[in-house]
PDB file of C-alpha atoms (C1' of nucleotides) in Angstrom:
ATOM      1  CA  UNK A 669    -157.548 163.939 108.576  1.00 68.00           C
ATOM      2  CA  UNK A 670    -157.947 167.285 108.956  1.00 88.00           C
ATOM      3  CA  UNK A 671    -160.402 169.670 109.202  1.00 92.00           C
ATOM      4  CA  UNK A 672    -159.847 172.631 111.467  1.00 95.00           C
ATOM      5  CA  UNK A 673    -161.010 171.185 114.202  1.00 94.00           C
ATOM      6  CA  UNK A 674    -158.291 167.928 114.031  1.00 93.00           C
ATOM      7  CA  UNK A 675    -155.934 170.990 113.417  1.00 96.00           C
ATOM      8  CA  UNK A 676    -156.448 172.375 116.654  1.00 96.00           C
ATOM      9  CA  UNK A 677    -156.922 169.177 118.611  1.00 94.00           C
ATOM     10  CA  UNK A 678    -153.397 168.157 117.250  1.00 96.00           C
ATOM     11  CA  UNK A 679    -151.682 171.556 118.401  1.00 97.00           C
ATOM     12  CA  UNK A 680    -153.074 171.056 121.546  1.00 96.00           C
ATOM     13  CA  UNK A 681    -151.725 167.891 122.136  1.00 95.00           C
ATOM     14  CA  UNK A 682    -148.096 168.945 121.408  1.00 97.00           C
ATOM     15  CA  UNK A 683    -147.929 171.880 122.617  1.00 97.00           C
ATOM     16  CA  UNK A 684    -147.704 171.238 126.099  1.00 97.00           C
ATOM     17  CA  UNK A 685    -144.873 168.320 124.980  1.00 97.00           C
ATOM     18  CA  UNK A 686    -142.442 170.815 123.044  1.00 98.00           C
ATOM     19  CA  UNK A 687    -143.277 174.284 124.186  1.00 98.00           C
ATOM     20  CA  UNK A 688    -139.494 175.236 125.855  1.00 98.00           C
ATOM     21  CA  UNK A 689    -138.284 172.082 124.320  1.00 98.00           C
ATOM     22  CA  UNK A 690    -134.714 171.850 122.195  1.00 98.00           C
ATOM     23  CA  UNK A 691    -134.703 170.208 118.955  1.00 98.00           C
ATOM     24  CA  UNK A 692    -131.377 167.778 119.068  1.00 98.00           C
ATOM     25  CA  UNK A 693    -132.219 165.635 115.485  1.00 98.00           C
ATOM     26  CA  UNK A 694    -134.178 165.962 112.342  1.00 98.00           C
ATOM     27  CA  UNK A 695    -134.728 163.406 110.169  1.00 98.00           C
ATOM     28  CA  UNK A 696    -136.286 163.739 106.840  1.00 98.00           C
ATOM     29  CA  UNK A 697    -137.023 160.414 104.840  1.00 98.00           C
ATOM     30  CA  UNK A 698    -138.782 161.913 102.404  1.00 98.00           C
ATOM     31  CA  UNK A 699    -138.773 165.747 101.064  1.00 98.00           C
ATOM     32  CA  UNK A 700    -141.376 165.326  98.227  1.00 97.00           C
ATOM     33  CA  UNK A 701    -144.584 166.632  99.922  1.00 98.00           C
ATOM     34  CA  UNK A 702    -146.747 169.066  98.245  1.00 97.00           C
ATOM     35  CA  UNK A 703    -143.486 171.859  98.239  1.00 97.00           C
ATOM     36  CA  UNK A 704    -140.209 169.821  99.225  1.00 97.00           C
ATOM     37  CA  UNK A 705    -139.066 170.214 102.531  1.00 98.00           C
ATOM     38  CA  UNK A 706    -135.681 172.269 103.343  1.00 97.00           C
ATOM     39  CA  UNK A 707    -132.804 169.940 102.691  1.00 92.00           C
ATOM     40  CA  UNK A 708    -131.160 172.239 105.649  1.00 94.00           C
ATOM     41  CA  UNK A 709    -134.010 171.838 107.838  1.00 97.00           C
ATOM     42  CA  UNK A 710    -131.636 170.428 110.800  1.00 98.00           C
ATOM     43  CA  UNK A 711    -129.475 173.183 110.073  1.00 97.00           C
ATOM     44  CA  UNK A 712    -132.371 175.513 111.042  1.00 97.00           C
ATOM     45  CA  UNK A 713    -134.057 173.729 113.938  1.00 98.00           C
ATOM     46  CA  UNK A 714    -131.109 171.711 115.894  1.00 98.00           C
ATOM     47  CA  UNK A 715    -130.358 173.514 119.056  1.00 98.00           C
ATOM     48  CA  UNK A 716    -133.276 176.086 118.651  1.00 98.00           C
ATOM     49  CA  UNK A 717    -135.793 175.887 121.669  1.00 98.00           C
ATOM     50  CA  UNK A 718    -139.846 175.427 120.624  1.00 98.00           C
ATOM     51  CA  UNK A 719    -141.168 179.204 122.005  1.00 98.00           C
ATOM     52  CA  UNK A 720    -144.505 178.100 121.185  1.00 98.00           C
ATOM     53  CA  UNK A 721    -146.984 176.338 118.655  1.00 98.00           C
ATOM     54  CA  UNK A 722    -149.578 178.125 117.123  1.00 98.00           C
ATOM     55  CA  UNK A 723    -152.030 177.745 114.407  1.00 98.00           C
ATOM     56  CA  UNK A 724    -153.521 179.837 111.827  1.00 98.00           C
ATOM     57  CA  UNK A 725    -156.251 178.449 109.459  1.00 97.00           C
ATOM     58  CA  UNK A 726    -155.075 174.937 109.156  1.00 97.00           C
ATOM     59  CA  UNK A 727    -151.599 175.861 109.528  1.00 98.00           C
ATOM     60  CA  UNK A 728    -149.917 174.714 112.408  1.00 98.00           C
ATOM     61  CA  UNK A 729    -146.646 177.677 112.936  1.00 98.00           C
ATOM     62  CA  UNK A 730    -143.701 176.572 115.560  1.00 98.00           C
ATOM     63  CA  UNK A 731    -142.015 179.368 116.439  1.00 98.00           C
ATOM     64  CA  UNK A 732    -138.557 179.251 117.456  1.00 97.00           C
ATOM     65  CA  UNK A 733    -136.031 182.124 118.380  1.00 92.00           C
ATOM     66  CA  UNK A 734    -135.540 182.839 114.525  1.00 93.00           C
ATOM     67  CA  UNK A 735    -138.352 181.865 112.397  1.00 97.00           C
ATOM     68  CA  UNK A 736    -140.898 179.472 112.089  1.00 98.00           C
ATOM     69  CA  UNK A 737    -141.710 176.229 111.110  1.00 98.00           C
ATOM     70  CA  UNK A 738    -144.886 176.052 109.116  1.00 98.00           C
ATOM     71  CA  UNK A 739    -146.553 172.395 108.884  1.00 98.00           C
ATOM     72  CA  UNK A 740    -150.023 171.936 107.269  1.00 98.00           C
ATOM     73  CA  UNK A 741    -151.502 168.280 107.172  1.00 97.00           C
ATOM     74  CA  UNK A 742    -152.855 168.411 103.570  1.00 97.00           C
ATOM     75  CA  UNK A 743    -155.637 165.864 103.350  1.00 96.00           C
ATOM     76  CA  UNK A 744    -153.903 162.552 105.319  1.00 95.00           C
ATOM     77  CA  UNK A 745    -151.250 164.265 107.764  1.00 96.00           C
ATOM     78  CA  UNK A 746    -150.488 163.716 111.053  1.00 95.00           C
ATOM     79  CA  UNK A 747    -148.645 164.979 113.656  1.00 97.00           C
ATOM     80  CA  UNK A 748    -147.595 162.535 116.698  1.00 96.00           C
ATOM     81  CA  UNK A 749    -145.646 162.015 119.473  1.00 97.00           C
ATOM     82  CA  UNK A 750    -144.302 159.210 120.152  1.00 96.00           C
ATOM     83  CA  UNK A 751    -141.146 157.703 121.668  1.00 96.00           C
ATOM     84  CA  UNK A 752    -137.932 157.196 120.496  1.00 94.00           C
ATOM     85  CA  UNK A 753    -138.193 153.446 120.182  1.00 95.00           C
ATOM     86  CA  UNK A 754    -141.258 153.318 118.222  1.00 96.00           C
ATOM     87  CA  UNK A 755    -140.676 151.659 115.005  1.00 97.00           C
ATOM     88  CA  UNK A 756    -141.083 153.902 111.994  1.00 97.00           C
ATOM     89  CA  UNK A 757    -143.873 153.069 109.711  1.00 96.00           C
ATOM     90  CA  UNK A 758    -144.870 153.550 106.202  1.00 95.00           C
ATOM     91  CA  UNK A 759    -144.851 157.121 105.526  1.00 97.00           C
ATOM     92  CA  UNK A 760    -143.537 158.537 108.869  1.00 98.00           C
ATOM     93  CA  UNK A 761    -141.820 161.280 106.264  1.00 98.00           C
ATOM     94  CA  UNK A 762    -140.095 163.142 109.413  1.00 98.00           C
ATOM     95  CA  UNK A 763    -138.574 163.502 112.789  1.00 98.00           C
ATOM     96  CA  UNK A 764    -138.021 166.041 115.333  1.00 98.00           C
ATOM     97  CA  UNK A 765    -136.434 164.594 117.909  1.00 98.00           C
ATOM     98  CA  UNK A 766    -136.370 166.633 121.299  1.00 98.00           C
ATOM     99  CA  UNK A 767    -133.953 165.060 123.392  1.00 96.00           C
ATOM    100  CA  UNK A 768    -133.488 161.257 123.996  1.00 91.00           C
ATOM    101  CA  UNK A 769    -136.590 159.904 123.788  1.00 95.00           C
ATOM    102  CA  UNK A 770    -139.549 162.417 122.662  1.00 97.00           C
ATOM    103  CA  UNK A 771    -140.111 162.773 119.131  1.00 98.00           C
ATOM    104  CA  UNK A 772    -142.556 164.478 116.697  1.00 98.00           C
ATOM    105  CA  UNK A 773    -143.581 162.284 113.501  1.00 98.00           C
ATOM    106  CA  UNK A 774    -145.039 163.590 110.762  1.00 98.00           C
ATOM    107  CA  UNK A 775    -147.212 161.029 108.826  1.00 97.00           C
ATOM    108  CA  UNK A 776    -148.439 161.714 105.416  1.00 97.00           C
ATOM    109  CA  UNK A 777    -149.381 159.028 102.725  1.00 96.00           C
ATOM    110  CA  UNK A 778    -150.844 161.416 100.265  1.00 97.00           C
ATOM    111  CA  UNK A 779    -148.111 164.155 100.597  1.00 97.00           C
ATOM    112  CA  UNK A 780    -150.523 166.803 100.370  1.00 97.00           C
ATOM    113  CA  UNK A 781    -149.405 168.161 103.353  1.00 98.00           C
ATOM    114  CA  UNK A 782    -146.253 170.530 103.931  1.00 98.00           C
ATOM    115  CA  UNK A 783    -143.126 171.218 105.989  1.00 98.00           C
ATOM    116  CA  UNK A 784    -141.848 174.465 105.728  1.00 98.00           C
ATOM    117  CA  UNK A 785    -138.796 177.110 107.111  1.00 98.00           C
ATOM    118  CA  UNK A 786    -139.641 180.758 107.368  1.00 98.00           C
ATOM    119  CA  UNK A 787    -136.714 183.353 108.758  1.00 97.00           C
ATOM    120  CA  UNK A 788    -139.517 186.165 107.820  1.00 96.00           C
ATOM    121  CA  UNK A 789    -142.524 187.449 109.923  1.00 96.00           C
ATOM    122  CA  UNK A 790    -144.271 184.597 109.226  1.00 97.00           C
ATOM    123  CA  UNK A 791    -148.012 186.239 108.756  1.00 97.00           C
ATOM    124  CA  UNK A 792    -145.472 187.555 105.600  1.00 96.00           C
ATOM    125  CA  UNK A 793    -145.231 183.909 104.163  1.00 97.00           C
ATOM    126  CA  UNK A 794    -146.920 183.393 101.233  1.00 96.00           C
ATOM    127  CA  UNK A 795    -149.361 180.984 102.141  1.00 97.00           C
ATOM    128  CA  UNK A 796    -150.546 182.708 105.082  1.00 98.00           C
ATOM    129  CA  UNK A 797    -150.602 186.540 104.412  1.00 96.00           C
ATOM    130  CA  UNK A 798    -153.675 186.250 102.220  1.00 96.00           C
ATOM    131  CA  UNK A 799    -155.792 184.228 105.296  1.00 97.00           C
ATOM    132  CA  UNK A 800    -159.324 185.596 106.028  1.00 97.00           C
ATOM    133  CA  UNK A 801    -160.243 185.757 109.668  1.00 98.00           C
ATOM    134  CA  UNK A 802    -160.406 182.999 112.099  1.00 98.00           C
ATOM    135  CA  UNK A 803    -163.751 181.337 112.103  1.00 98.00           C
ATOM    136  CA  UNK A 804    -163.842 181.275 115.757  1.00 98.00           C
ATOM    137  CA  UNK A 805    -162.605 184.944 116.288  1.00 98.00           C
ATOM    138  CA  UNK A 806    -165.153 187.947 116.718  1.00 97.00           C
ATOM    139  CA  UNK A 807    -163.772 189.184 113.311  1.00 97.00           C
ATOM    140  CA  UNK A 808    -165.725 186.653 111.509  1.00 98.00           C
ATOM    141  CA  UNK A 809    -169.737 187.644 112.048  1.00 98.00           C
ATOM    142  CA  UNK A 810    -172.439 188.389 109.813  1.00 98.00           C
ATOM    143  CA  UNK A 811    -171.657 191.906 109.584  1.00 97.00           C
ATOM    144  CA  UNK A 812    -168.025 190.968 107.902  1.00 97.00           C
ATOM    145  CA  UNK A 813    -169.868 187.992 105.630  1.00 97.00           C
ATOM    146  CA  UNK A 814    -172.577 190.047 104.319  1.00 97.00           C
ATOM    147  CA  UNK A 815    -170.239 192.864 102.904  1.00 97.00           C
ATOM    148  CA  UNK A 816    -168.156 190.425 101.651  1.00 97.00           C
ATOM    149  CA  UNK A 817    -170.519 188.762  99.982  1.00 97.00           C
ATOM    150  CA  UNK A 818    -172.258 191.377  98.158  1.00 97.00           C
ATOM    151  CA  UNK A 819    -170.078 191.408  94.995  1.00 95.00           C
ATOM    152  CA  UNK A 820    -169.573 187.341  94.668  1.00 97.00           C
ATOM    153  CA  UNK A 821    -172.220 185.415  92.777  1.00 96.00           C
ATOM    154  CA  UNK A 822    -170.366 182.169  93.423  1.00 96.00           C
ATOM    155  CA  UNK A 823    -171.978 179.339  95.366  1.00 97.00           C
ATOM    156  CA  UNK A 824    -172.151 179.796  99.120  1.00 98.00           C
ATOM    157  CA  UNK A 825    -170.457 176.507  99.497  1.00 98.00           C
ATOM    158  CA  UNK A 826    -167.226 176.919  97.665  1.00 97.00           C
ATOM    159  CA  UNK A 827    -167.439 180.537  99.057  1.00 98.00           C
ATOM    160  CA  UNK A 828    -167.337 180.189 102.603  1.00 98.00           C
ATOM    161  CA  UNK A 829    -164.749 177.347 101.509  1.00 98.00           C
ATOM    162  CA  UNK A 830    -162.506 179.863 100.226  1.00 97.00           C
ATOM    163  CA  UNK A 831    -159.858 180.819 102.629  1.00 97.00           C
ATOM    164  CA  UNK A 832    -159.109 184.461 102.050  1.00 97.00           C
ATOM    165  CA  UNK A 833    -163.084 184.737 103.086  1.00 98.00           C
ATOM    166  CA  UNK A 834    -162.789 182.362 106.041  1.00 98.00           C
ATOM    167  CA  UNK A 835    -160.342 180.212 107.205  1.00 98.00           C
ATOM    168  CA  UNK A 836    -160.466 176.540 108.460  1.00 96.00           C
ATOM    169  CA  UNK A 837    -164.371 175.529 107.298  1.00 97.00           C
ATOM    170  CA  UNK A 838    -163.871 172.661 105.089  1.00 96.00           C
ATOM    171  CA  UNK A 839    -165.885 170.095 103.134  1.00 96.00           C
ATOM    172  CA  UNK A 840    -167.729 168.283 105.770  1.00 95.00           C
ATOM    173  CA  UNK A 841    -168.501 171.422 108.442  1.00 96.00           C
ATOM    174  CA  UNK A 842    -169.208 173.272 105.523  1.00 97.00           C
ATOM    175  CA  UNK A 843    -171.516 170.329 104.344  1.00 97.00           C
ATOM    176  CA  UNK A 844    -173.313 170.606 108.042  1.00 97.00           C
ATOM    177  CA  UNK A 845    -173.124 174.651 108.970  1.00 98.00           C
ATOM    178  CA  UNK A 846    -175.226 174.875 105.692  1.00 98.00           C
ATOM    179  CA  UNK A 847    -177.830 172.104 106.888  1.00 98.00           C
ATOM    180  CA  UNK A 848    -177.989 173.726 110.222  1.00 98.00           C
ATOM    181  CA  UNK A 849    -178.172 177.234 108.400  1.00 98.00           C
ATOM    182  CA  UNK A 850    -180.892 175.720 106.156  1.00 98.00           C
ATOM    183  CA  UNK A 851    -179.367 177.274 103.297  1.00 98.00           C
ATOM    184  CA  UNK A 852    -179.018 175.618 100.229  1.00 98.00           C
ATOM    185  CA  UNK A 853    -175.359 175.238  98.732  1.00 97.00           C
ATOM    186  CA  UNK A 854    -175.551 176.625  95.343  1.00 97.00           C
ATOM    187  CA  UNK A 855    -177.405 179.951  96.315  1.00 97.00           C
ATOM    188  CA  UNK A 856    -175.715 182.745  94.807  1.00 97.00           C
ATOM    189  CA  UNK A 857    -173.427 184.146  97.939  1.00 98.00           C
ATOM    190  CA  UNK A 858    -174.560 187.210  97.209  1.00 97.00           C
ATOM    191  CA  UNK A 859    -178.155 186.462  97.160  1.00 97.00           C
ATOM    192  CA  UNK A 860    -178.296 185.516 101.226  1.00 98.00           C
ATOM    193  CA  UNK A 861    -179.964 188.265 103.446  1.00 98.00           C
ATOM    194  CA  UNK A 862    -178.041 189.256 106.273  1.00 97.00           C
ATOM    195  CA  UNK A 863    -180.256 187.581 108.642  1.00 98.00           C
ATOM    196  CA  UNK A 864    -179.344 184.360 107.169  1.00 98.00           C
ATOM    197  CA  UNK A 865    -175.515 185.167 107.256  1.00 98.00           C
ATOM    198  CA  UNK A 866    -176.047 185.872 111.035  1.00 98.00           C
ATOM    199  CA  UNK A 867    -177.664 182.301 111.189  1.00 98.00           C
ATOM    200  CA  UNK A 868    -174.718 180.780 109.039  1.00 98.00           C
ATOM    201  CA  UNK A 869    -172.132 182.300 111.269  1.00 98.00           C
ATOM    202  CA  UNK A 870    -173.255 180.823 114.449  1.00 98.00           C
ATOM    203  CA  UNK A 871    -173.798 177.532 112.726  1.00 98.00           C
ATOM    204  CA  UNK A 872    -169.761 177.255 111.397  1.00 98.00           C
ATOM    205  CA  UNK A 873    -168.653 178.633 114.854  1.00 97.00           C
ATOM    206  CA  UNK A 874    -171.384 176.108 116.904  1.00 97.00           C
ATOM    207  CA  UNK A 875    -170.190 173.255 114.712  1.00 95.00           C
ATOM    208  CA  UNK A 876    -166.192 174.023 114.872  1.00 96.00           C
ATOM    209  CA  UNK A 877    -166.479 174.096 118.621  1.00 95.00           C
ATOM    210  CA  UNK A 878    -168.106 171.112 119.042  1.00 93.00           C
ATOM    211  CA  UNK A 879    -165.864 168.964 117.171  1.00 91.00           C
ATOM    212  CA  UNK A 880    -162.805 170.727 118.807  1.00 92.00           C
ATOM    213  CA  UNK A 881    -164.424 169.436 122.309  1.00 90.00           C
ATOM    214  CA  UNK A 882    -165.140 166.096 120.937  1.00 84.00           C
ATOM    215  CA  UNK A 883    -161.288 165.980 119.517  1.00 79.00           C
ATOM    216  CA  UNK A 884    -160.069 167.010 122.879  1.00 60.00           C
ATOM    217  CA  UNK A 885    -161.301 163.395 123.988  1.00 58.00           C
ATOM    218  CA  UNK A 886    -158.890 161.923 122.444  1.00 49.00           C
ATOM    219  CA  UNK A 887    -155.918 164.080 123.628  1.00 45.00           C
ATOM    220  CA  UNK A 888    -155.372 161.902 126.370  1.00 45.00           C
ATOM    221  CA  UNK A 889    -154.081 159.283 123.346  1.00 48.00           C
ATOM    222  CA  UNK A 890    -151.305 161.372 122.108  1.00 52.00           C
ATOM    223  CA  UNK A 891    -148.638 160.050 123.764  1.00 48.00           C
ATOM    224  CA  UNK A 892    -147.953 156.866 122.747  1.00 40.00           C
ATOM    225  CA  UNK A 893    -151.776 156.292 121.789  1.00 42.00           C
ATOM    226  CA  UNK A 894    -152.778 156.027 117.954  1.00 48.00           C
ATOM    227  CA  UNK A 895    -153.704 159.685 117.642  1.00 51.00           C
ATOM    228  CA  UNK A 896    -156.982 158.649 115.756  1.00 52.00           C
ATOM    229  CA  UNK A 897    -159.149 162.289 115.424  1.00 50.00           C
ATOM    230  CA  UNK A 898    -162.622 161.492 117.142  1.00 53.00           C
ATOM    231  CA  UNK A 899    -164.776 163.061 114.980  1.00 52.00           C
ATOM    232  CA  UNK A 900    -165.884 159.748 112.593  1.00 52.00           C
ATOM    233  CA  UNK A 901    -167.646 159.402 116.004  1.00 52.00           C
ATOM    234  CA  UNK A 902    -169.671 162.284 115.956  1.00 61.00           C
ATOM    235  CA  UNK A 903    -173.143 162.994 114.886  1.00 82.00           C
ATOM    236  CA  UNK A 904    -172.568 164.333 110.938  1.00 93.00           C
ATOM    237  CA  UNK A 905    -176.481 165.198 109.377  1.00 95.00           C
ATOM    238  CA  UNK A 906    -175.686 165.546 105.804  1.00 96.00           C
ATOM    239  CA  UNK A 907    -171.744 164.280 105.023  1.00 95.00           C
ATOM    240  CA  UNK A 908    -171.675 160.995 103.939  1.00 93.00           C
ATOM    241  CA  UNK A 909    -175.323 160.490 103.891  1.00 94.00           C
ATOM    242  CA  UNK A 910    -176.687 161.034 100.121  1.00 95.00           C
ATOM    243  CA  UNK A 911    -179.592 158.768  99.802  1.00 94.00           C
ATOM    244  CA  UNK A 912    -180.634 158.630 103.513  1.00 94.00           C
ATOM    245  CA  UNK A 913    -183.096 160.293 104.710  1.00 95.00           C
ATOM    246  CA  UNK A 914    -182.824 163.955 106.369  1.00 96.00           C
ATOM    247  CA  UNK A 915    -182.727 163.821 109.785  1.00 96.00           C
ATOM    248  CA  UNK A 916    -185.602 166.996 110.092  1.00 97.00           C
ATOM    249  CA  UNK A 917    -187.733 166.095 107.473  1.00 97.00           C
ATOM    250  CA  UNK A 918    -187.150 162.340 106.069  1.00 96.00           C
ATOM    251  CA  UNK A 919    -186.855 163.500 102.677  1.00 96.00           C
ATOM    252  CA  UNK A 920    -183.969 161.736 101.179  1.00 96.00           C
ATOM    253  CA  UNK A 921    -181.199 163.586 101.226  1.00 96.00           C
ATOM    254  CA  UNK A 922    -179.333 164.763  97.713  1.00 96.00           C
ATOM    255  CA  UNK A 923    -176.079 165.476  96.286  1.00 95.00           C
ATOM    256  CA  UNK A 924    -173.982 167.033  93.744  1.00 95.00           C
ATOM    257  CA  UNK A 925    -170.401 167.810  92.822  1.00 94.00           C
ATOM    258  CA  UNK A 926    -169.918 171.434  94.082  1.00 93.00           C
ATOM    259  CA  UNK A 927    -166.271 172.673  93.235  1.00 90.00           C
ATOM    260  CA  UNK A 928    -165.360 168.983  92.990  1.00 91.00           C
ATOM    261  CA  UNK A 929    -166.551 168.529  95.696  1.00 95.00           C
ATOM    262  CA  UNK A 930    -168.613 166.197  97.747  1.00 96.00           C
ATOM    263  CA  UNK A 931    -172.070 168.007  98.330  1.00 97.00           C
ATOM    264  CA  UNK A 932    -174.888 166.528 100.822  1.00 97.00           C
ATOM    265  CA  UNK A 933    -178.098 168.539 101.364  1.00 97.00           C
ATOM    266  CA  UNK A 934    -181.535 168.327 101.095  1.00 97.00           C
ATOM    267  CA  UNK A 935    -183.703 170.170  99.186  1.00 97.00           C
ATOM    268  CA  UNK A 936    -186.737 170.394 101.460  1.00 98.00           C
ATOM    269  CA  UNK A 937    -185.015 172.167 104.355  1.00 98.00           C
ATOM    270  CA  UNK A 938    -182.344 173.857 102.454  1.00 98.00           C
ATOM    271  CA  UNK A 939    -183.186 176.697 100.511  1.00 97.00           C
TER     272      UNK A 939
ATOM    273  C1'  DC B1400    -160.099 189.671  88.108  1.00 96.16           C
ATOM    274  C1'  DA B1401    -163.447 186.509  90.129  1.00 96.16           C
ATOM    275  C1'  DG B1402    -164.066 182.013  89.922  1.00 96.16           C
ATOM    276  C1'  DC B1403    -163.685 177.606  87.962  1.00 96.16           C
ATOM    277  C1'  DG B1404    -161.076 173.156  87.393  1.00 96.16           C
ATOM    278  C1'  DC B1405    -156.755 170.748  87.623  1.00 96.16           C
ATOM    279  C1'  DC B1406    -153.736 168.391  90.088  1.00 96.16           C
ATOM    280  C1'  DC B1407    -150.392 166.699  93.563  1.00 96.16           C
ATOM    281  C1'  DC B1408    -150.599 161.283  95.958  1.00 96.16           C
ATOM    282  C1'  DT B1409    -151.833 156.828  98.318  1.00 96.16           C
ATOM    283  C1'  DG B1410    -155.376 153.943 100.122  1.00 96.16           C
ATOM    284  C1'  DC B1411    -159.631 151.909 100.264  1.00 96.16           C
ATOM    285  C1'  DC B1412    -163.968 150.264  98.741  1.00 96.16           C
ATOM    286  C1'  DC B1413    -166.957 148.547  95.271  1.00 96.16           C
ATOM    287  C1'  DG B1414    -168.292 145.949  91.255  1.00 96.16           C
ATOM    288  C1'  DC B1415    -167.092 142.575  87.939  1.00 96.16           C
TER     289       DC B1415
ATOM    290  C1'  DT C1412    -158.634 136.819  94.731  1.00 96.16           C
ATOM    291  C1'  DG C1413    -157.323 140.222  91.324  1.00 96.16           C
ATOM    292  C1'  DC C1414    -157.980 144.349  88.933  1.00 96.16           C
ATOM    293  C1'  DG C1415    -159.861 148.749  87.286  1.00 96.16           C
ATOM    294  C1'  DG C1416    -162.445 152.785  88.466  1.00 96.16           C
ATOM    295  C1'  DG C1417    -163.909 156.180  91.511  1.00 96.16           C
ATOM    296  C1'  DC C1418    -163.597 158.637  95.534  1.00 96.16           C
ATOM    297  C1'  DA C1419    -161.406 160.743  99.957  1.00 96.16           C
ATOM    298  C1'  DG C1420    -161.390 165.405 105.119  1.00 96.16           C
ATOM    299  C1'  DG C1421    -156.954 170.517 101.112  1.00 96.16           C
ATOM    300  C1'  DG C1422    -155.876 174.203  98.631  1.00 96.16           C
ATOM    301  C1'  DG C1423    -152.471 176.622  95.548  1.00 96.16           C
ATOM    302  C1'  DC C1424    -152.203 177.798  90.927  1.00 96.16           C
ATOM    303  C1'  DG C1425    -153.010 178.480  86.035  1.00 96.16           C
ATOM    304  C1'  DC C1426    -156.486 179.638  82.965  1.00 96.16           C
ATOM    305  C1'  DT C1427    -160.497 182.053  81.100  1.00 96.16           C
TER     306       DT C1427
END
DNA sequence: CAGCGCCCCTGCCCGC
DNA sequence: TGCGGGCAGGGGCGCT
């Protein structure tokens, strides 16, 4: 249920578990996610030690002596880890067993996510060697937006959506940076002064961090616990609330398909 | 060639 | 209680 911020809750939970850690089993129920999994996966992984788990955009990378895995969650994924004798449910699509008893499920009933073998620098993969910065690095500021932006005329929200301009903000931070930004989501990209860009930037990084601190209260539940991501808990002021009222003004808050997209704003505050 | 839609898939919620 | 329609947190890819 991923946005970046379940992303990076999730690799913090298992890394700790597998970092060092020798993959003795794979099991794959079922290949067809969104590209199929290796058939030879266990061929890849069994006897290769975890060197550590990573993630770039919403791409979690394992990296073992010789390549990488590459998992992404898609829209429903999940990444556990559970015991050995925990029964397998309905779409637990695979297995990495470390050992006797540890194991790292991957849960996916949409199949959007992916599963993935790389023997090549793995920034060289396909999916990844296009990525725009890290939203939480210094590389991502107004400075870097602002050029950017000055020769795209397409809505700031699908823009800053777009990963080769930033990775990791998706629907519903991207929803409340622009609420917080007070910047309306169908302005022209390159129509937004640079003062608002340096307003927009700390807004995406203030609201990424604090739903990666909220998500690391539920690490604790990883083991064994139902991995639910904590952020339905959180405070959201536009996502999911078209027709209520804004929480600054009262005006009731609006929305519109943007990209095909689910778009919550309102039209006093955001301009 | 930037940028828009399509589409992969299951589950859930709502209205009839 | 059953069923059809619409929508869901992603994002690559094929078109225009």
């Amino acid at each position: 249920m991923p946005e970046l911020p379940e992303v990076e809750t999730t690799r913090r939970g298992i890394q700790p578990h597998i970092e060092g850690k020798k993959v003795t089993r794979v099991v794959v129920r079922n290949p067809s996610l969104r590209w199929p999994i290796p058939n030879d996966l266990e061929l890849f992984l069994k006897n290769k030690l975890v060197k550590n788990v990573t993630r770039r955009g919403k791409y979690l990378l394992l990296a073992f002596s010789r390549g990488h895995l590459i998992i992404h969650l898609g829209m429903s994924g999940s990444l556990r880890l559970v015991n050995s004798d925990l029964a397998i449910g309905k779409h637990d699509h695979v297995d990495i067993h470390f050992g006797s008893k540890l194991i790292l499920r991957f849960n996916d009933p949409r199949r959007f996510g992916a599963v993935l073998w790389t023997q090549d620098p793995v920034y060289d993969h396909k999916l990844l060697h296009h990525l725009g910065p890290e939203p939480l690095s210094d590389a991502f500021d107004a400075h870097y937006l602002y050029l950017r932006s000055r020769n795209h005329r397409q809505a700031i929200k699908s823009w800053i959506m777009d990963s080769k301009v930033v990775v990791g903000v998706g629907n519903i931070y991207a929803n409340e940076a622009l609420f917080k930004a007070g910047i309306h989501p169908l302005k022209a990209a390159n129509t937004i002064s640079k003062a608002r860009y340096t307003h927009l930037v700390d807004e995406i990084k203030k609201v990424l961090e604090m739903a990666i601190t909220r998500g690391g209260t539920t690490l604790r539940d990883f083991v064994g616990g139902d991995g639910k991501p904590g952020y339905f808990a959180q405070e959201l002021n536009v996502y999911g609330r078209a027709g209520q009222p804004c929480v600054t003004c009262a005006k009731v808050l609006s929305e519109k398909r943007v990209a095909q997209r689910s778009t919550v704003y309102c039209v006093n505050c955001q301009r």
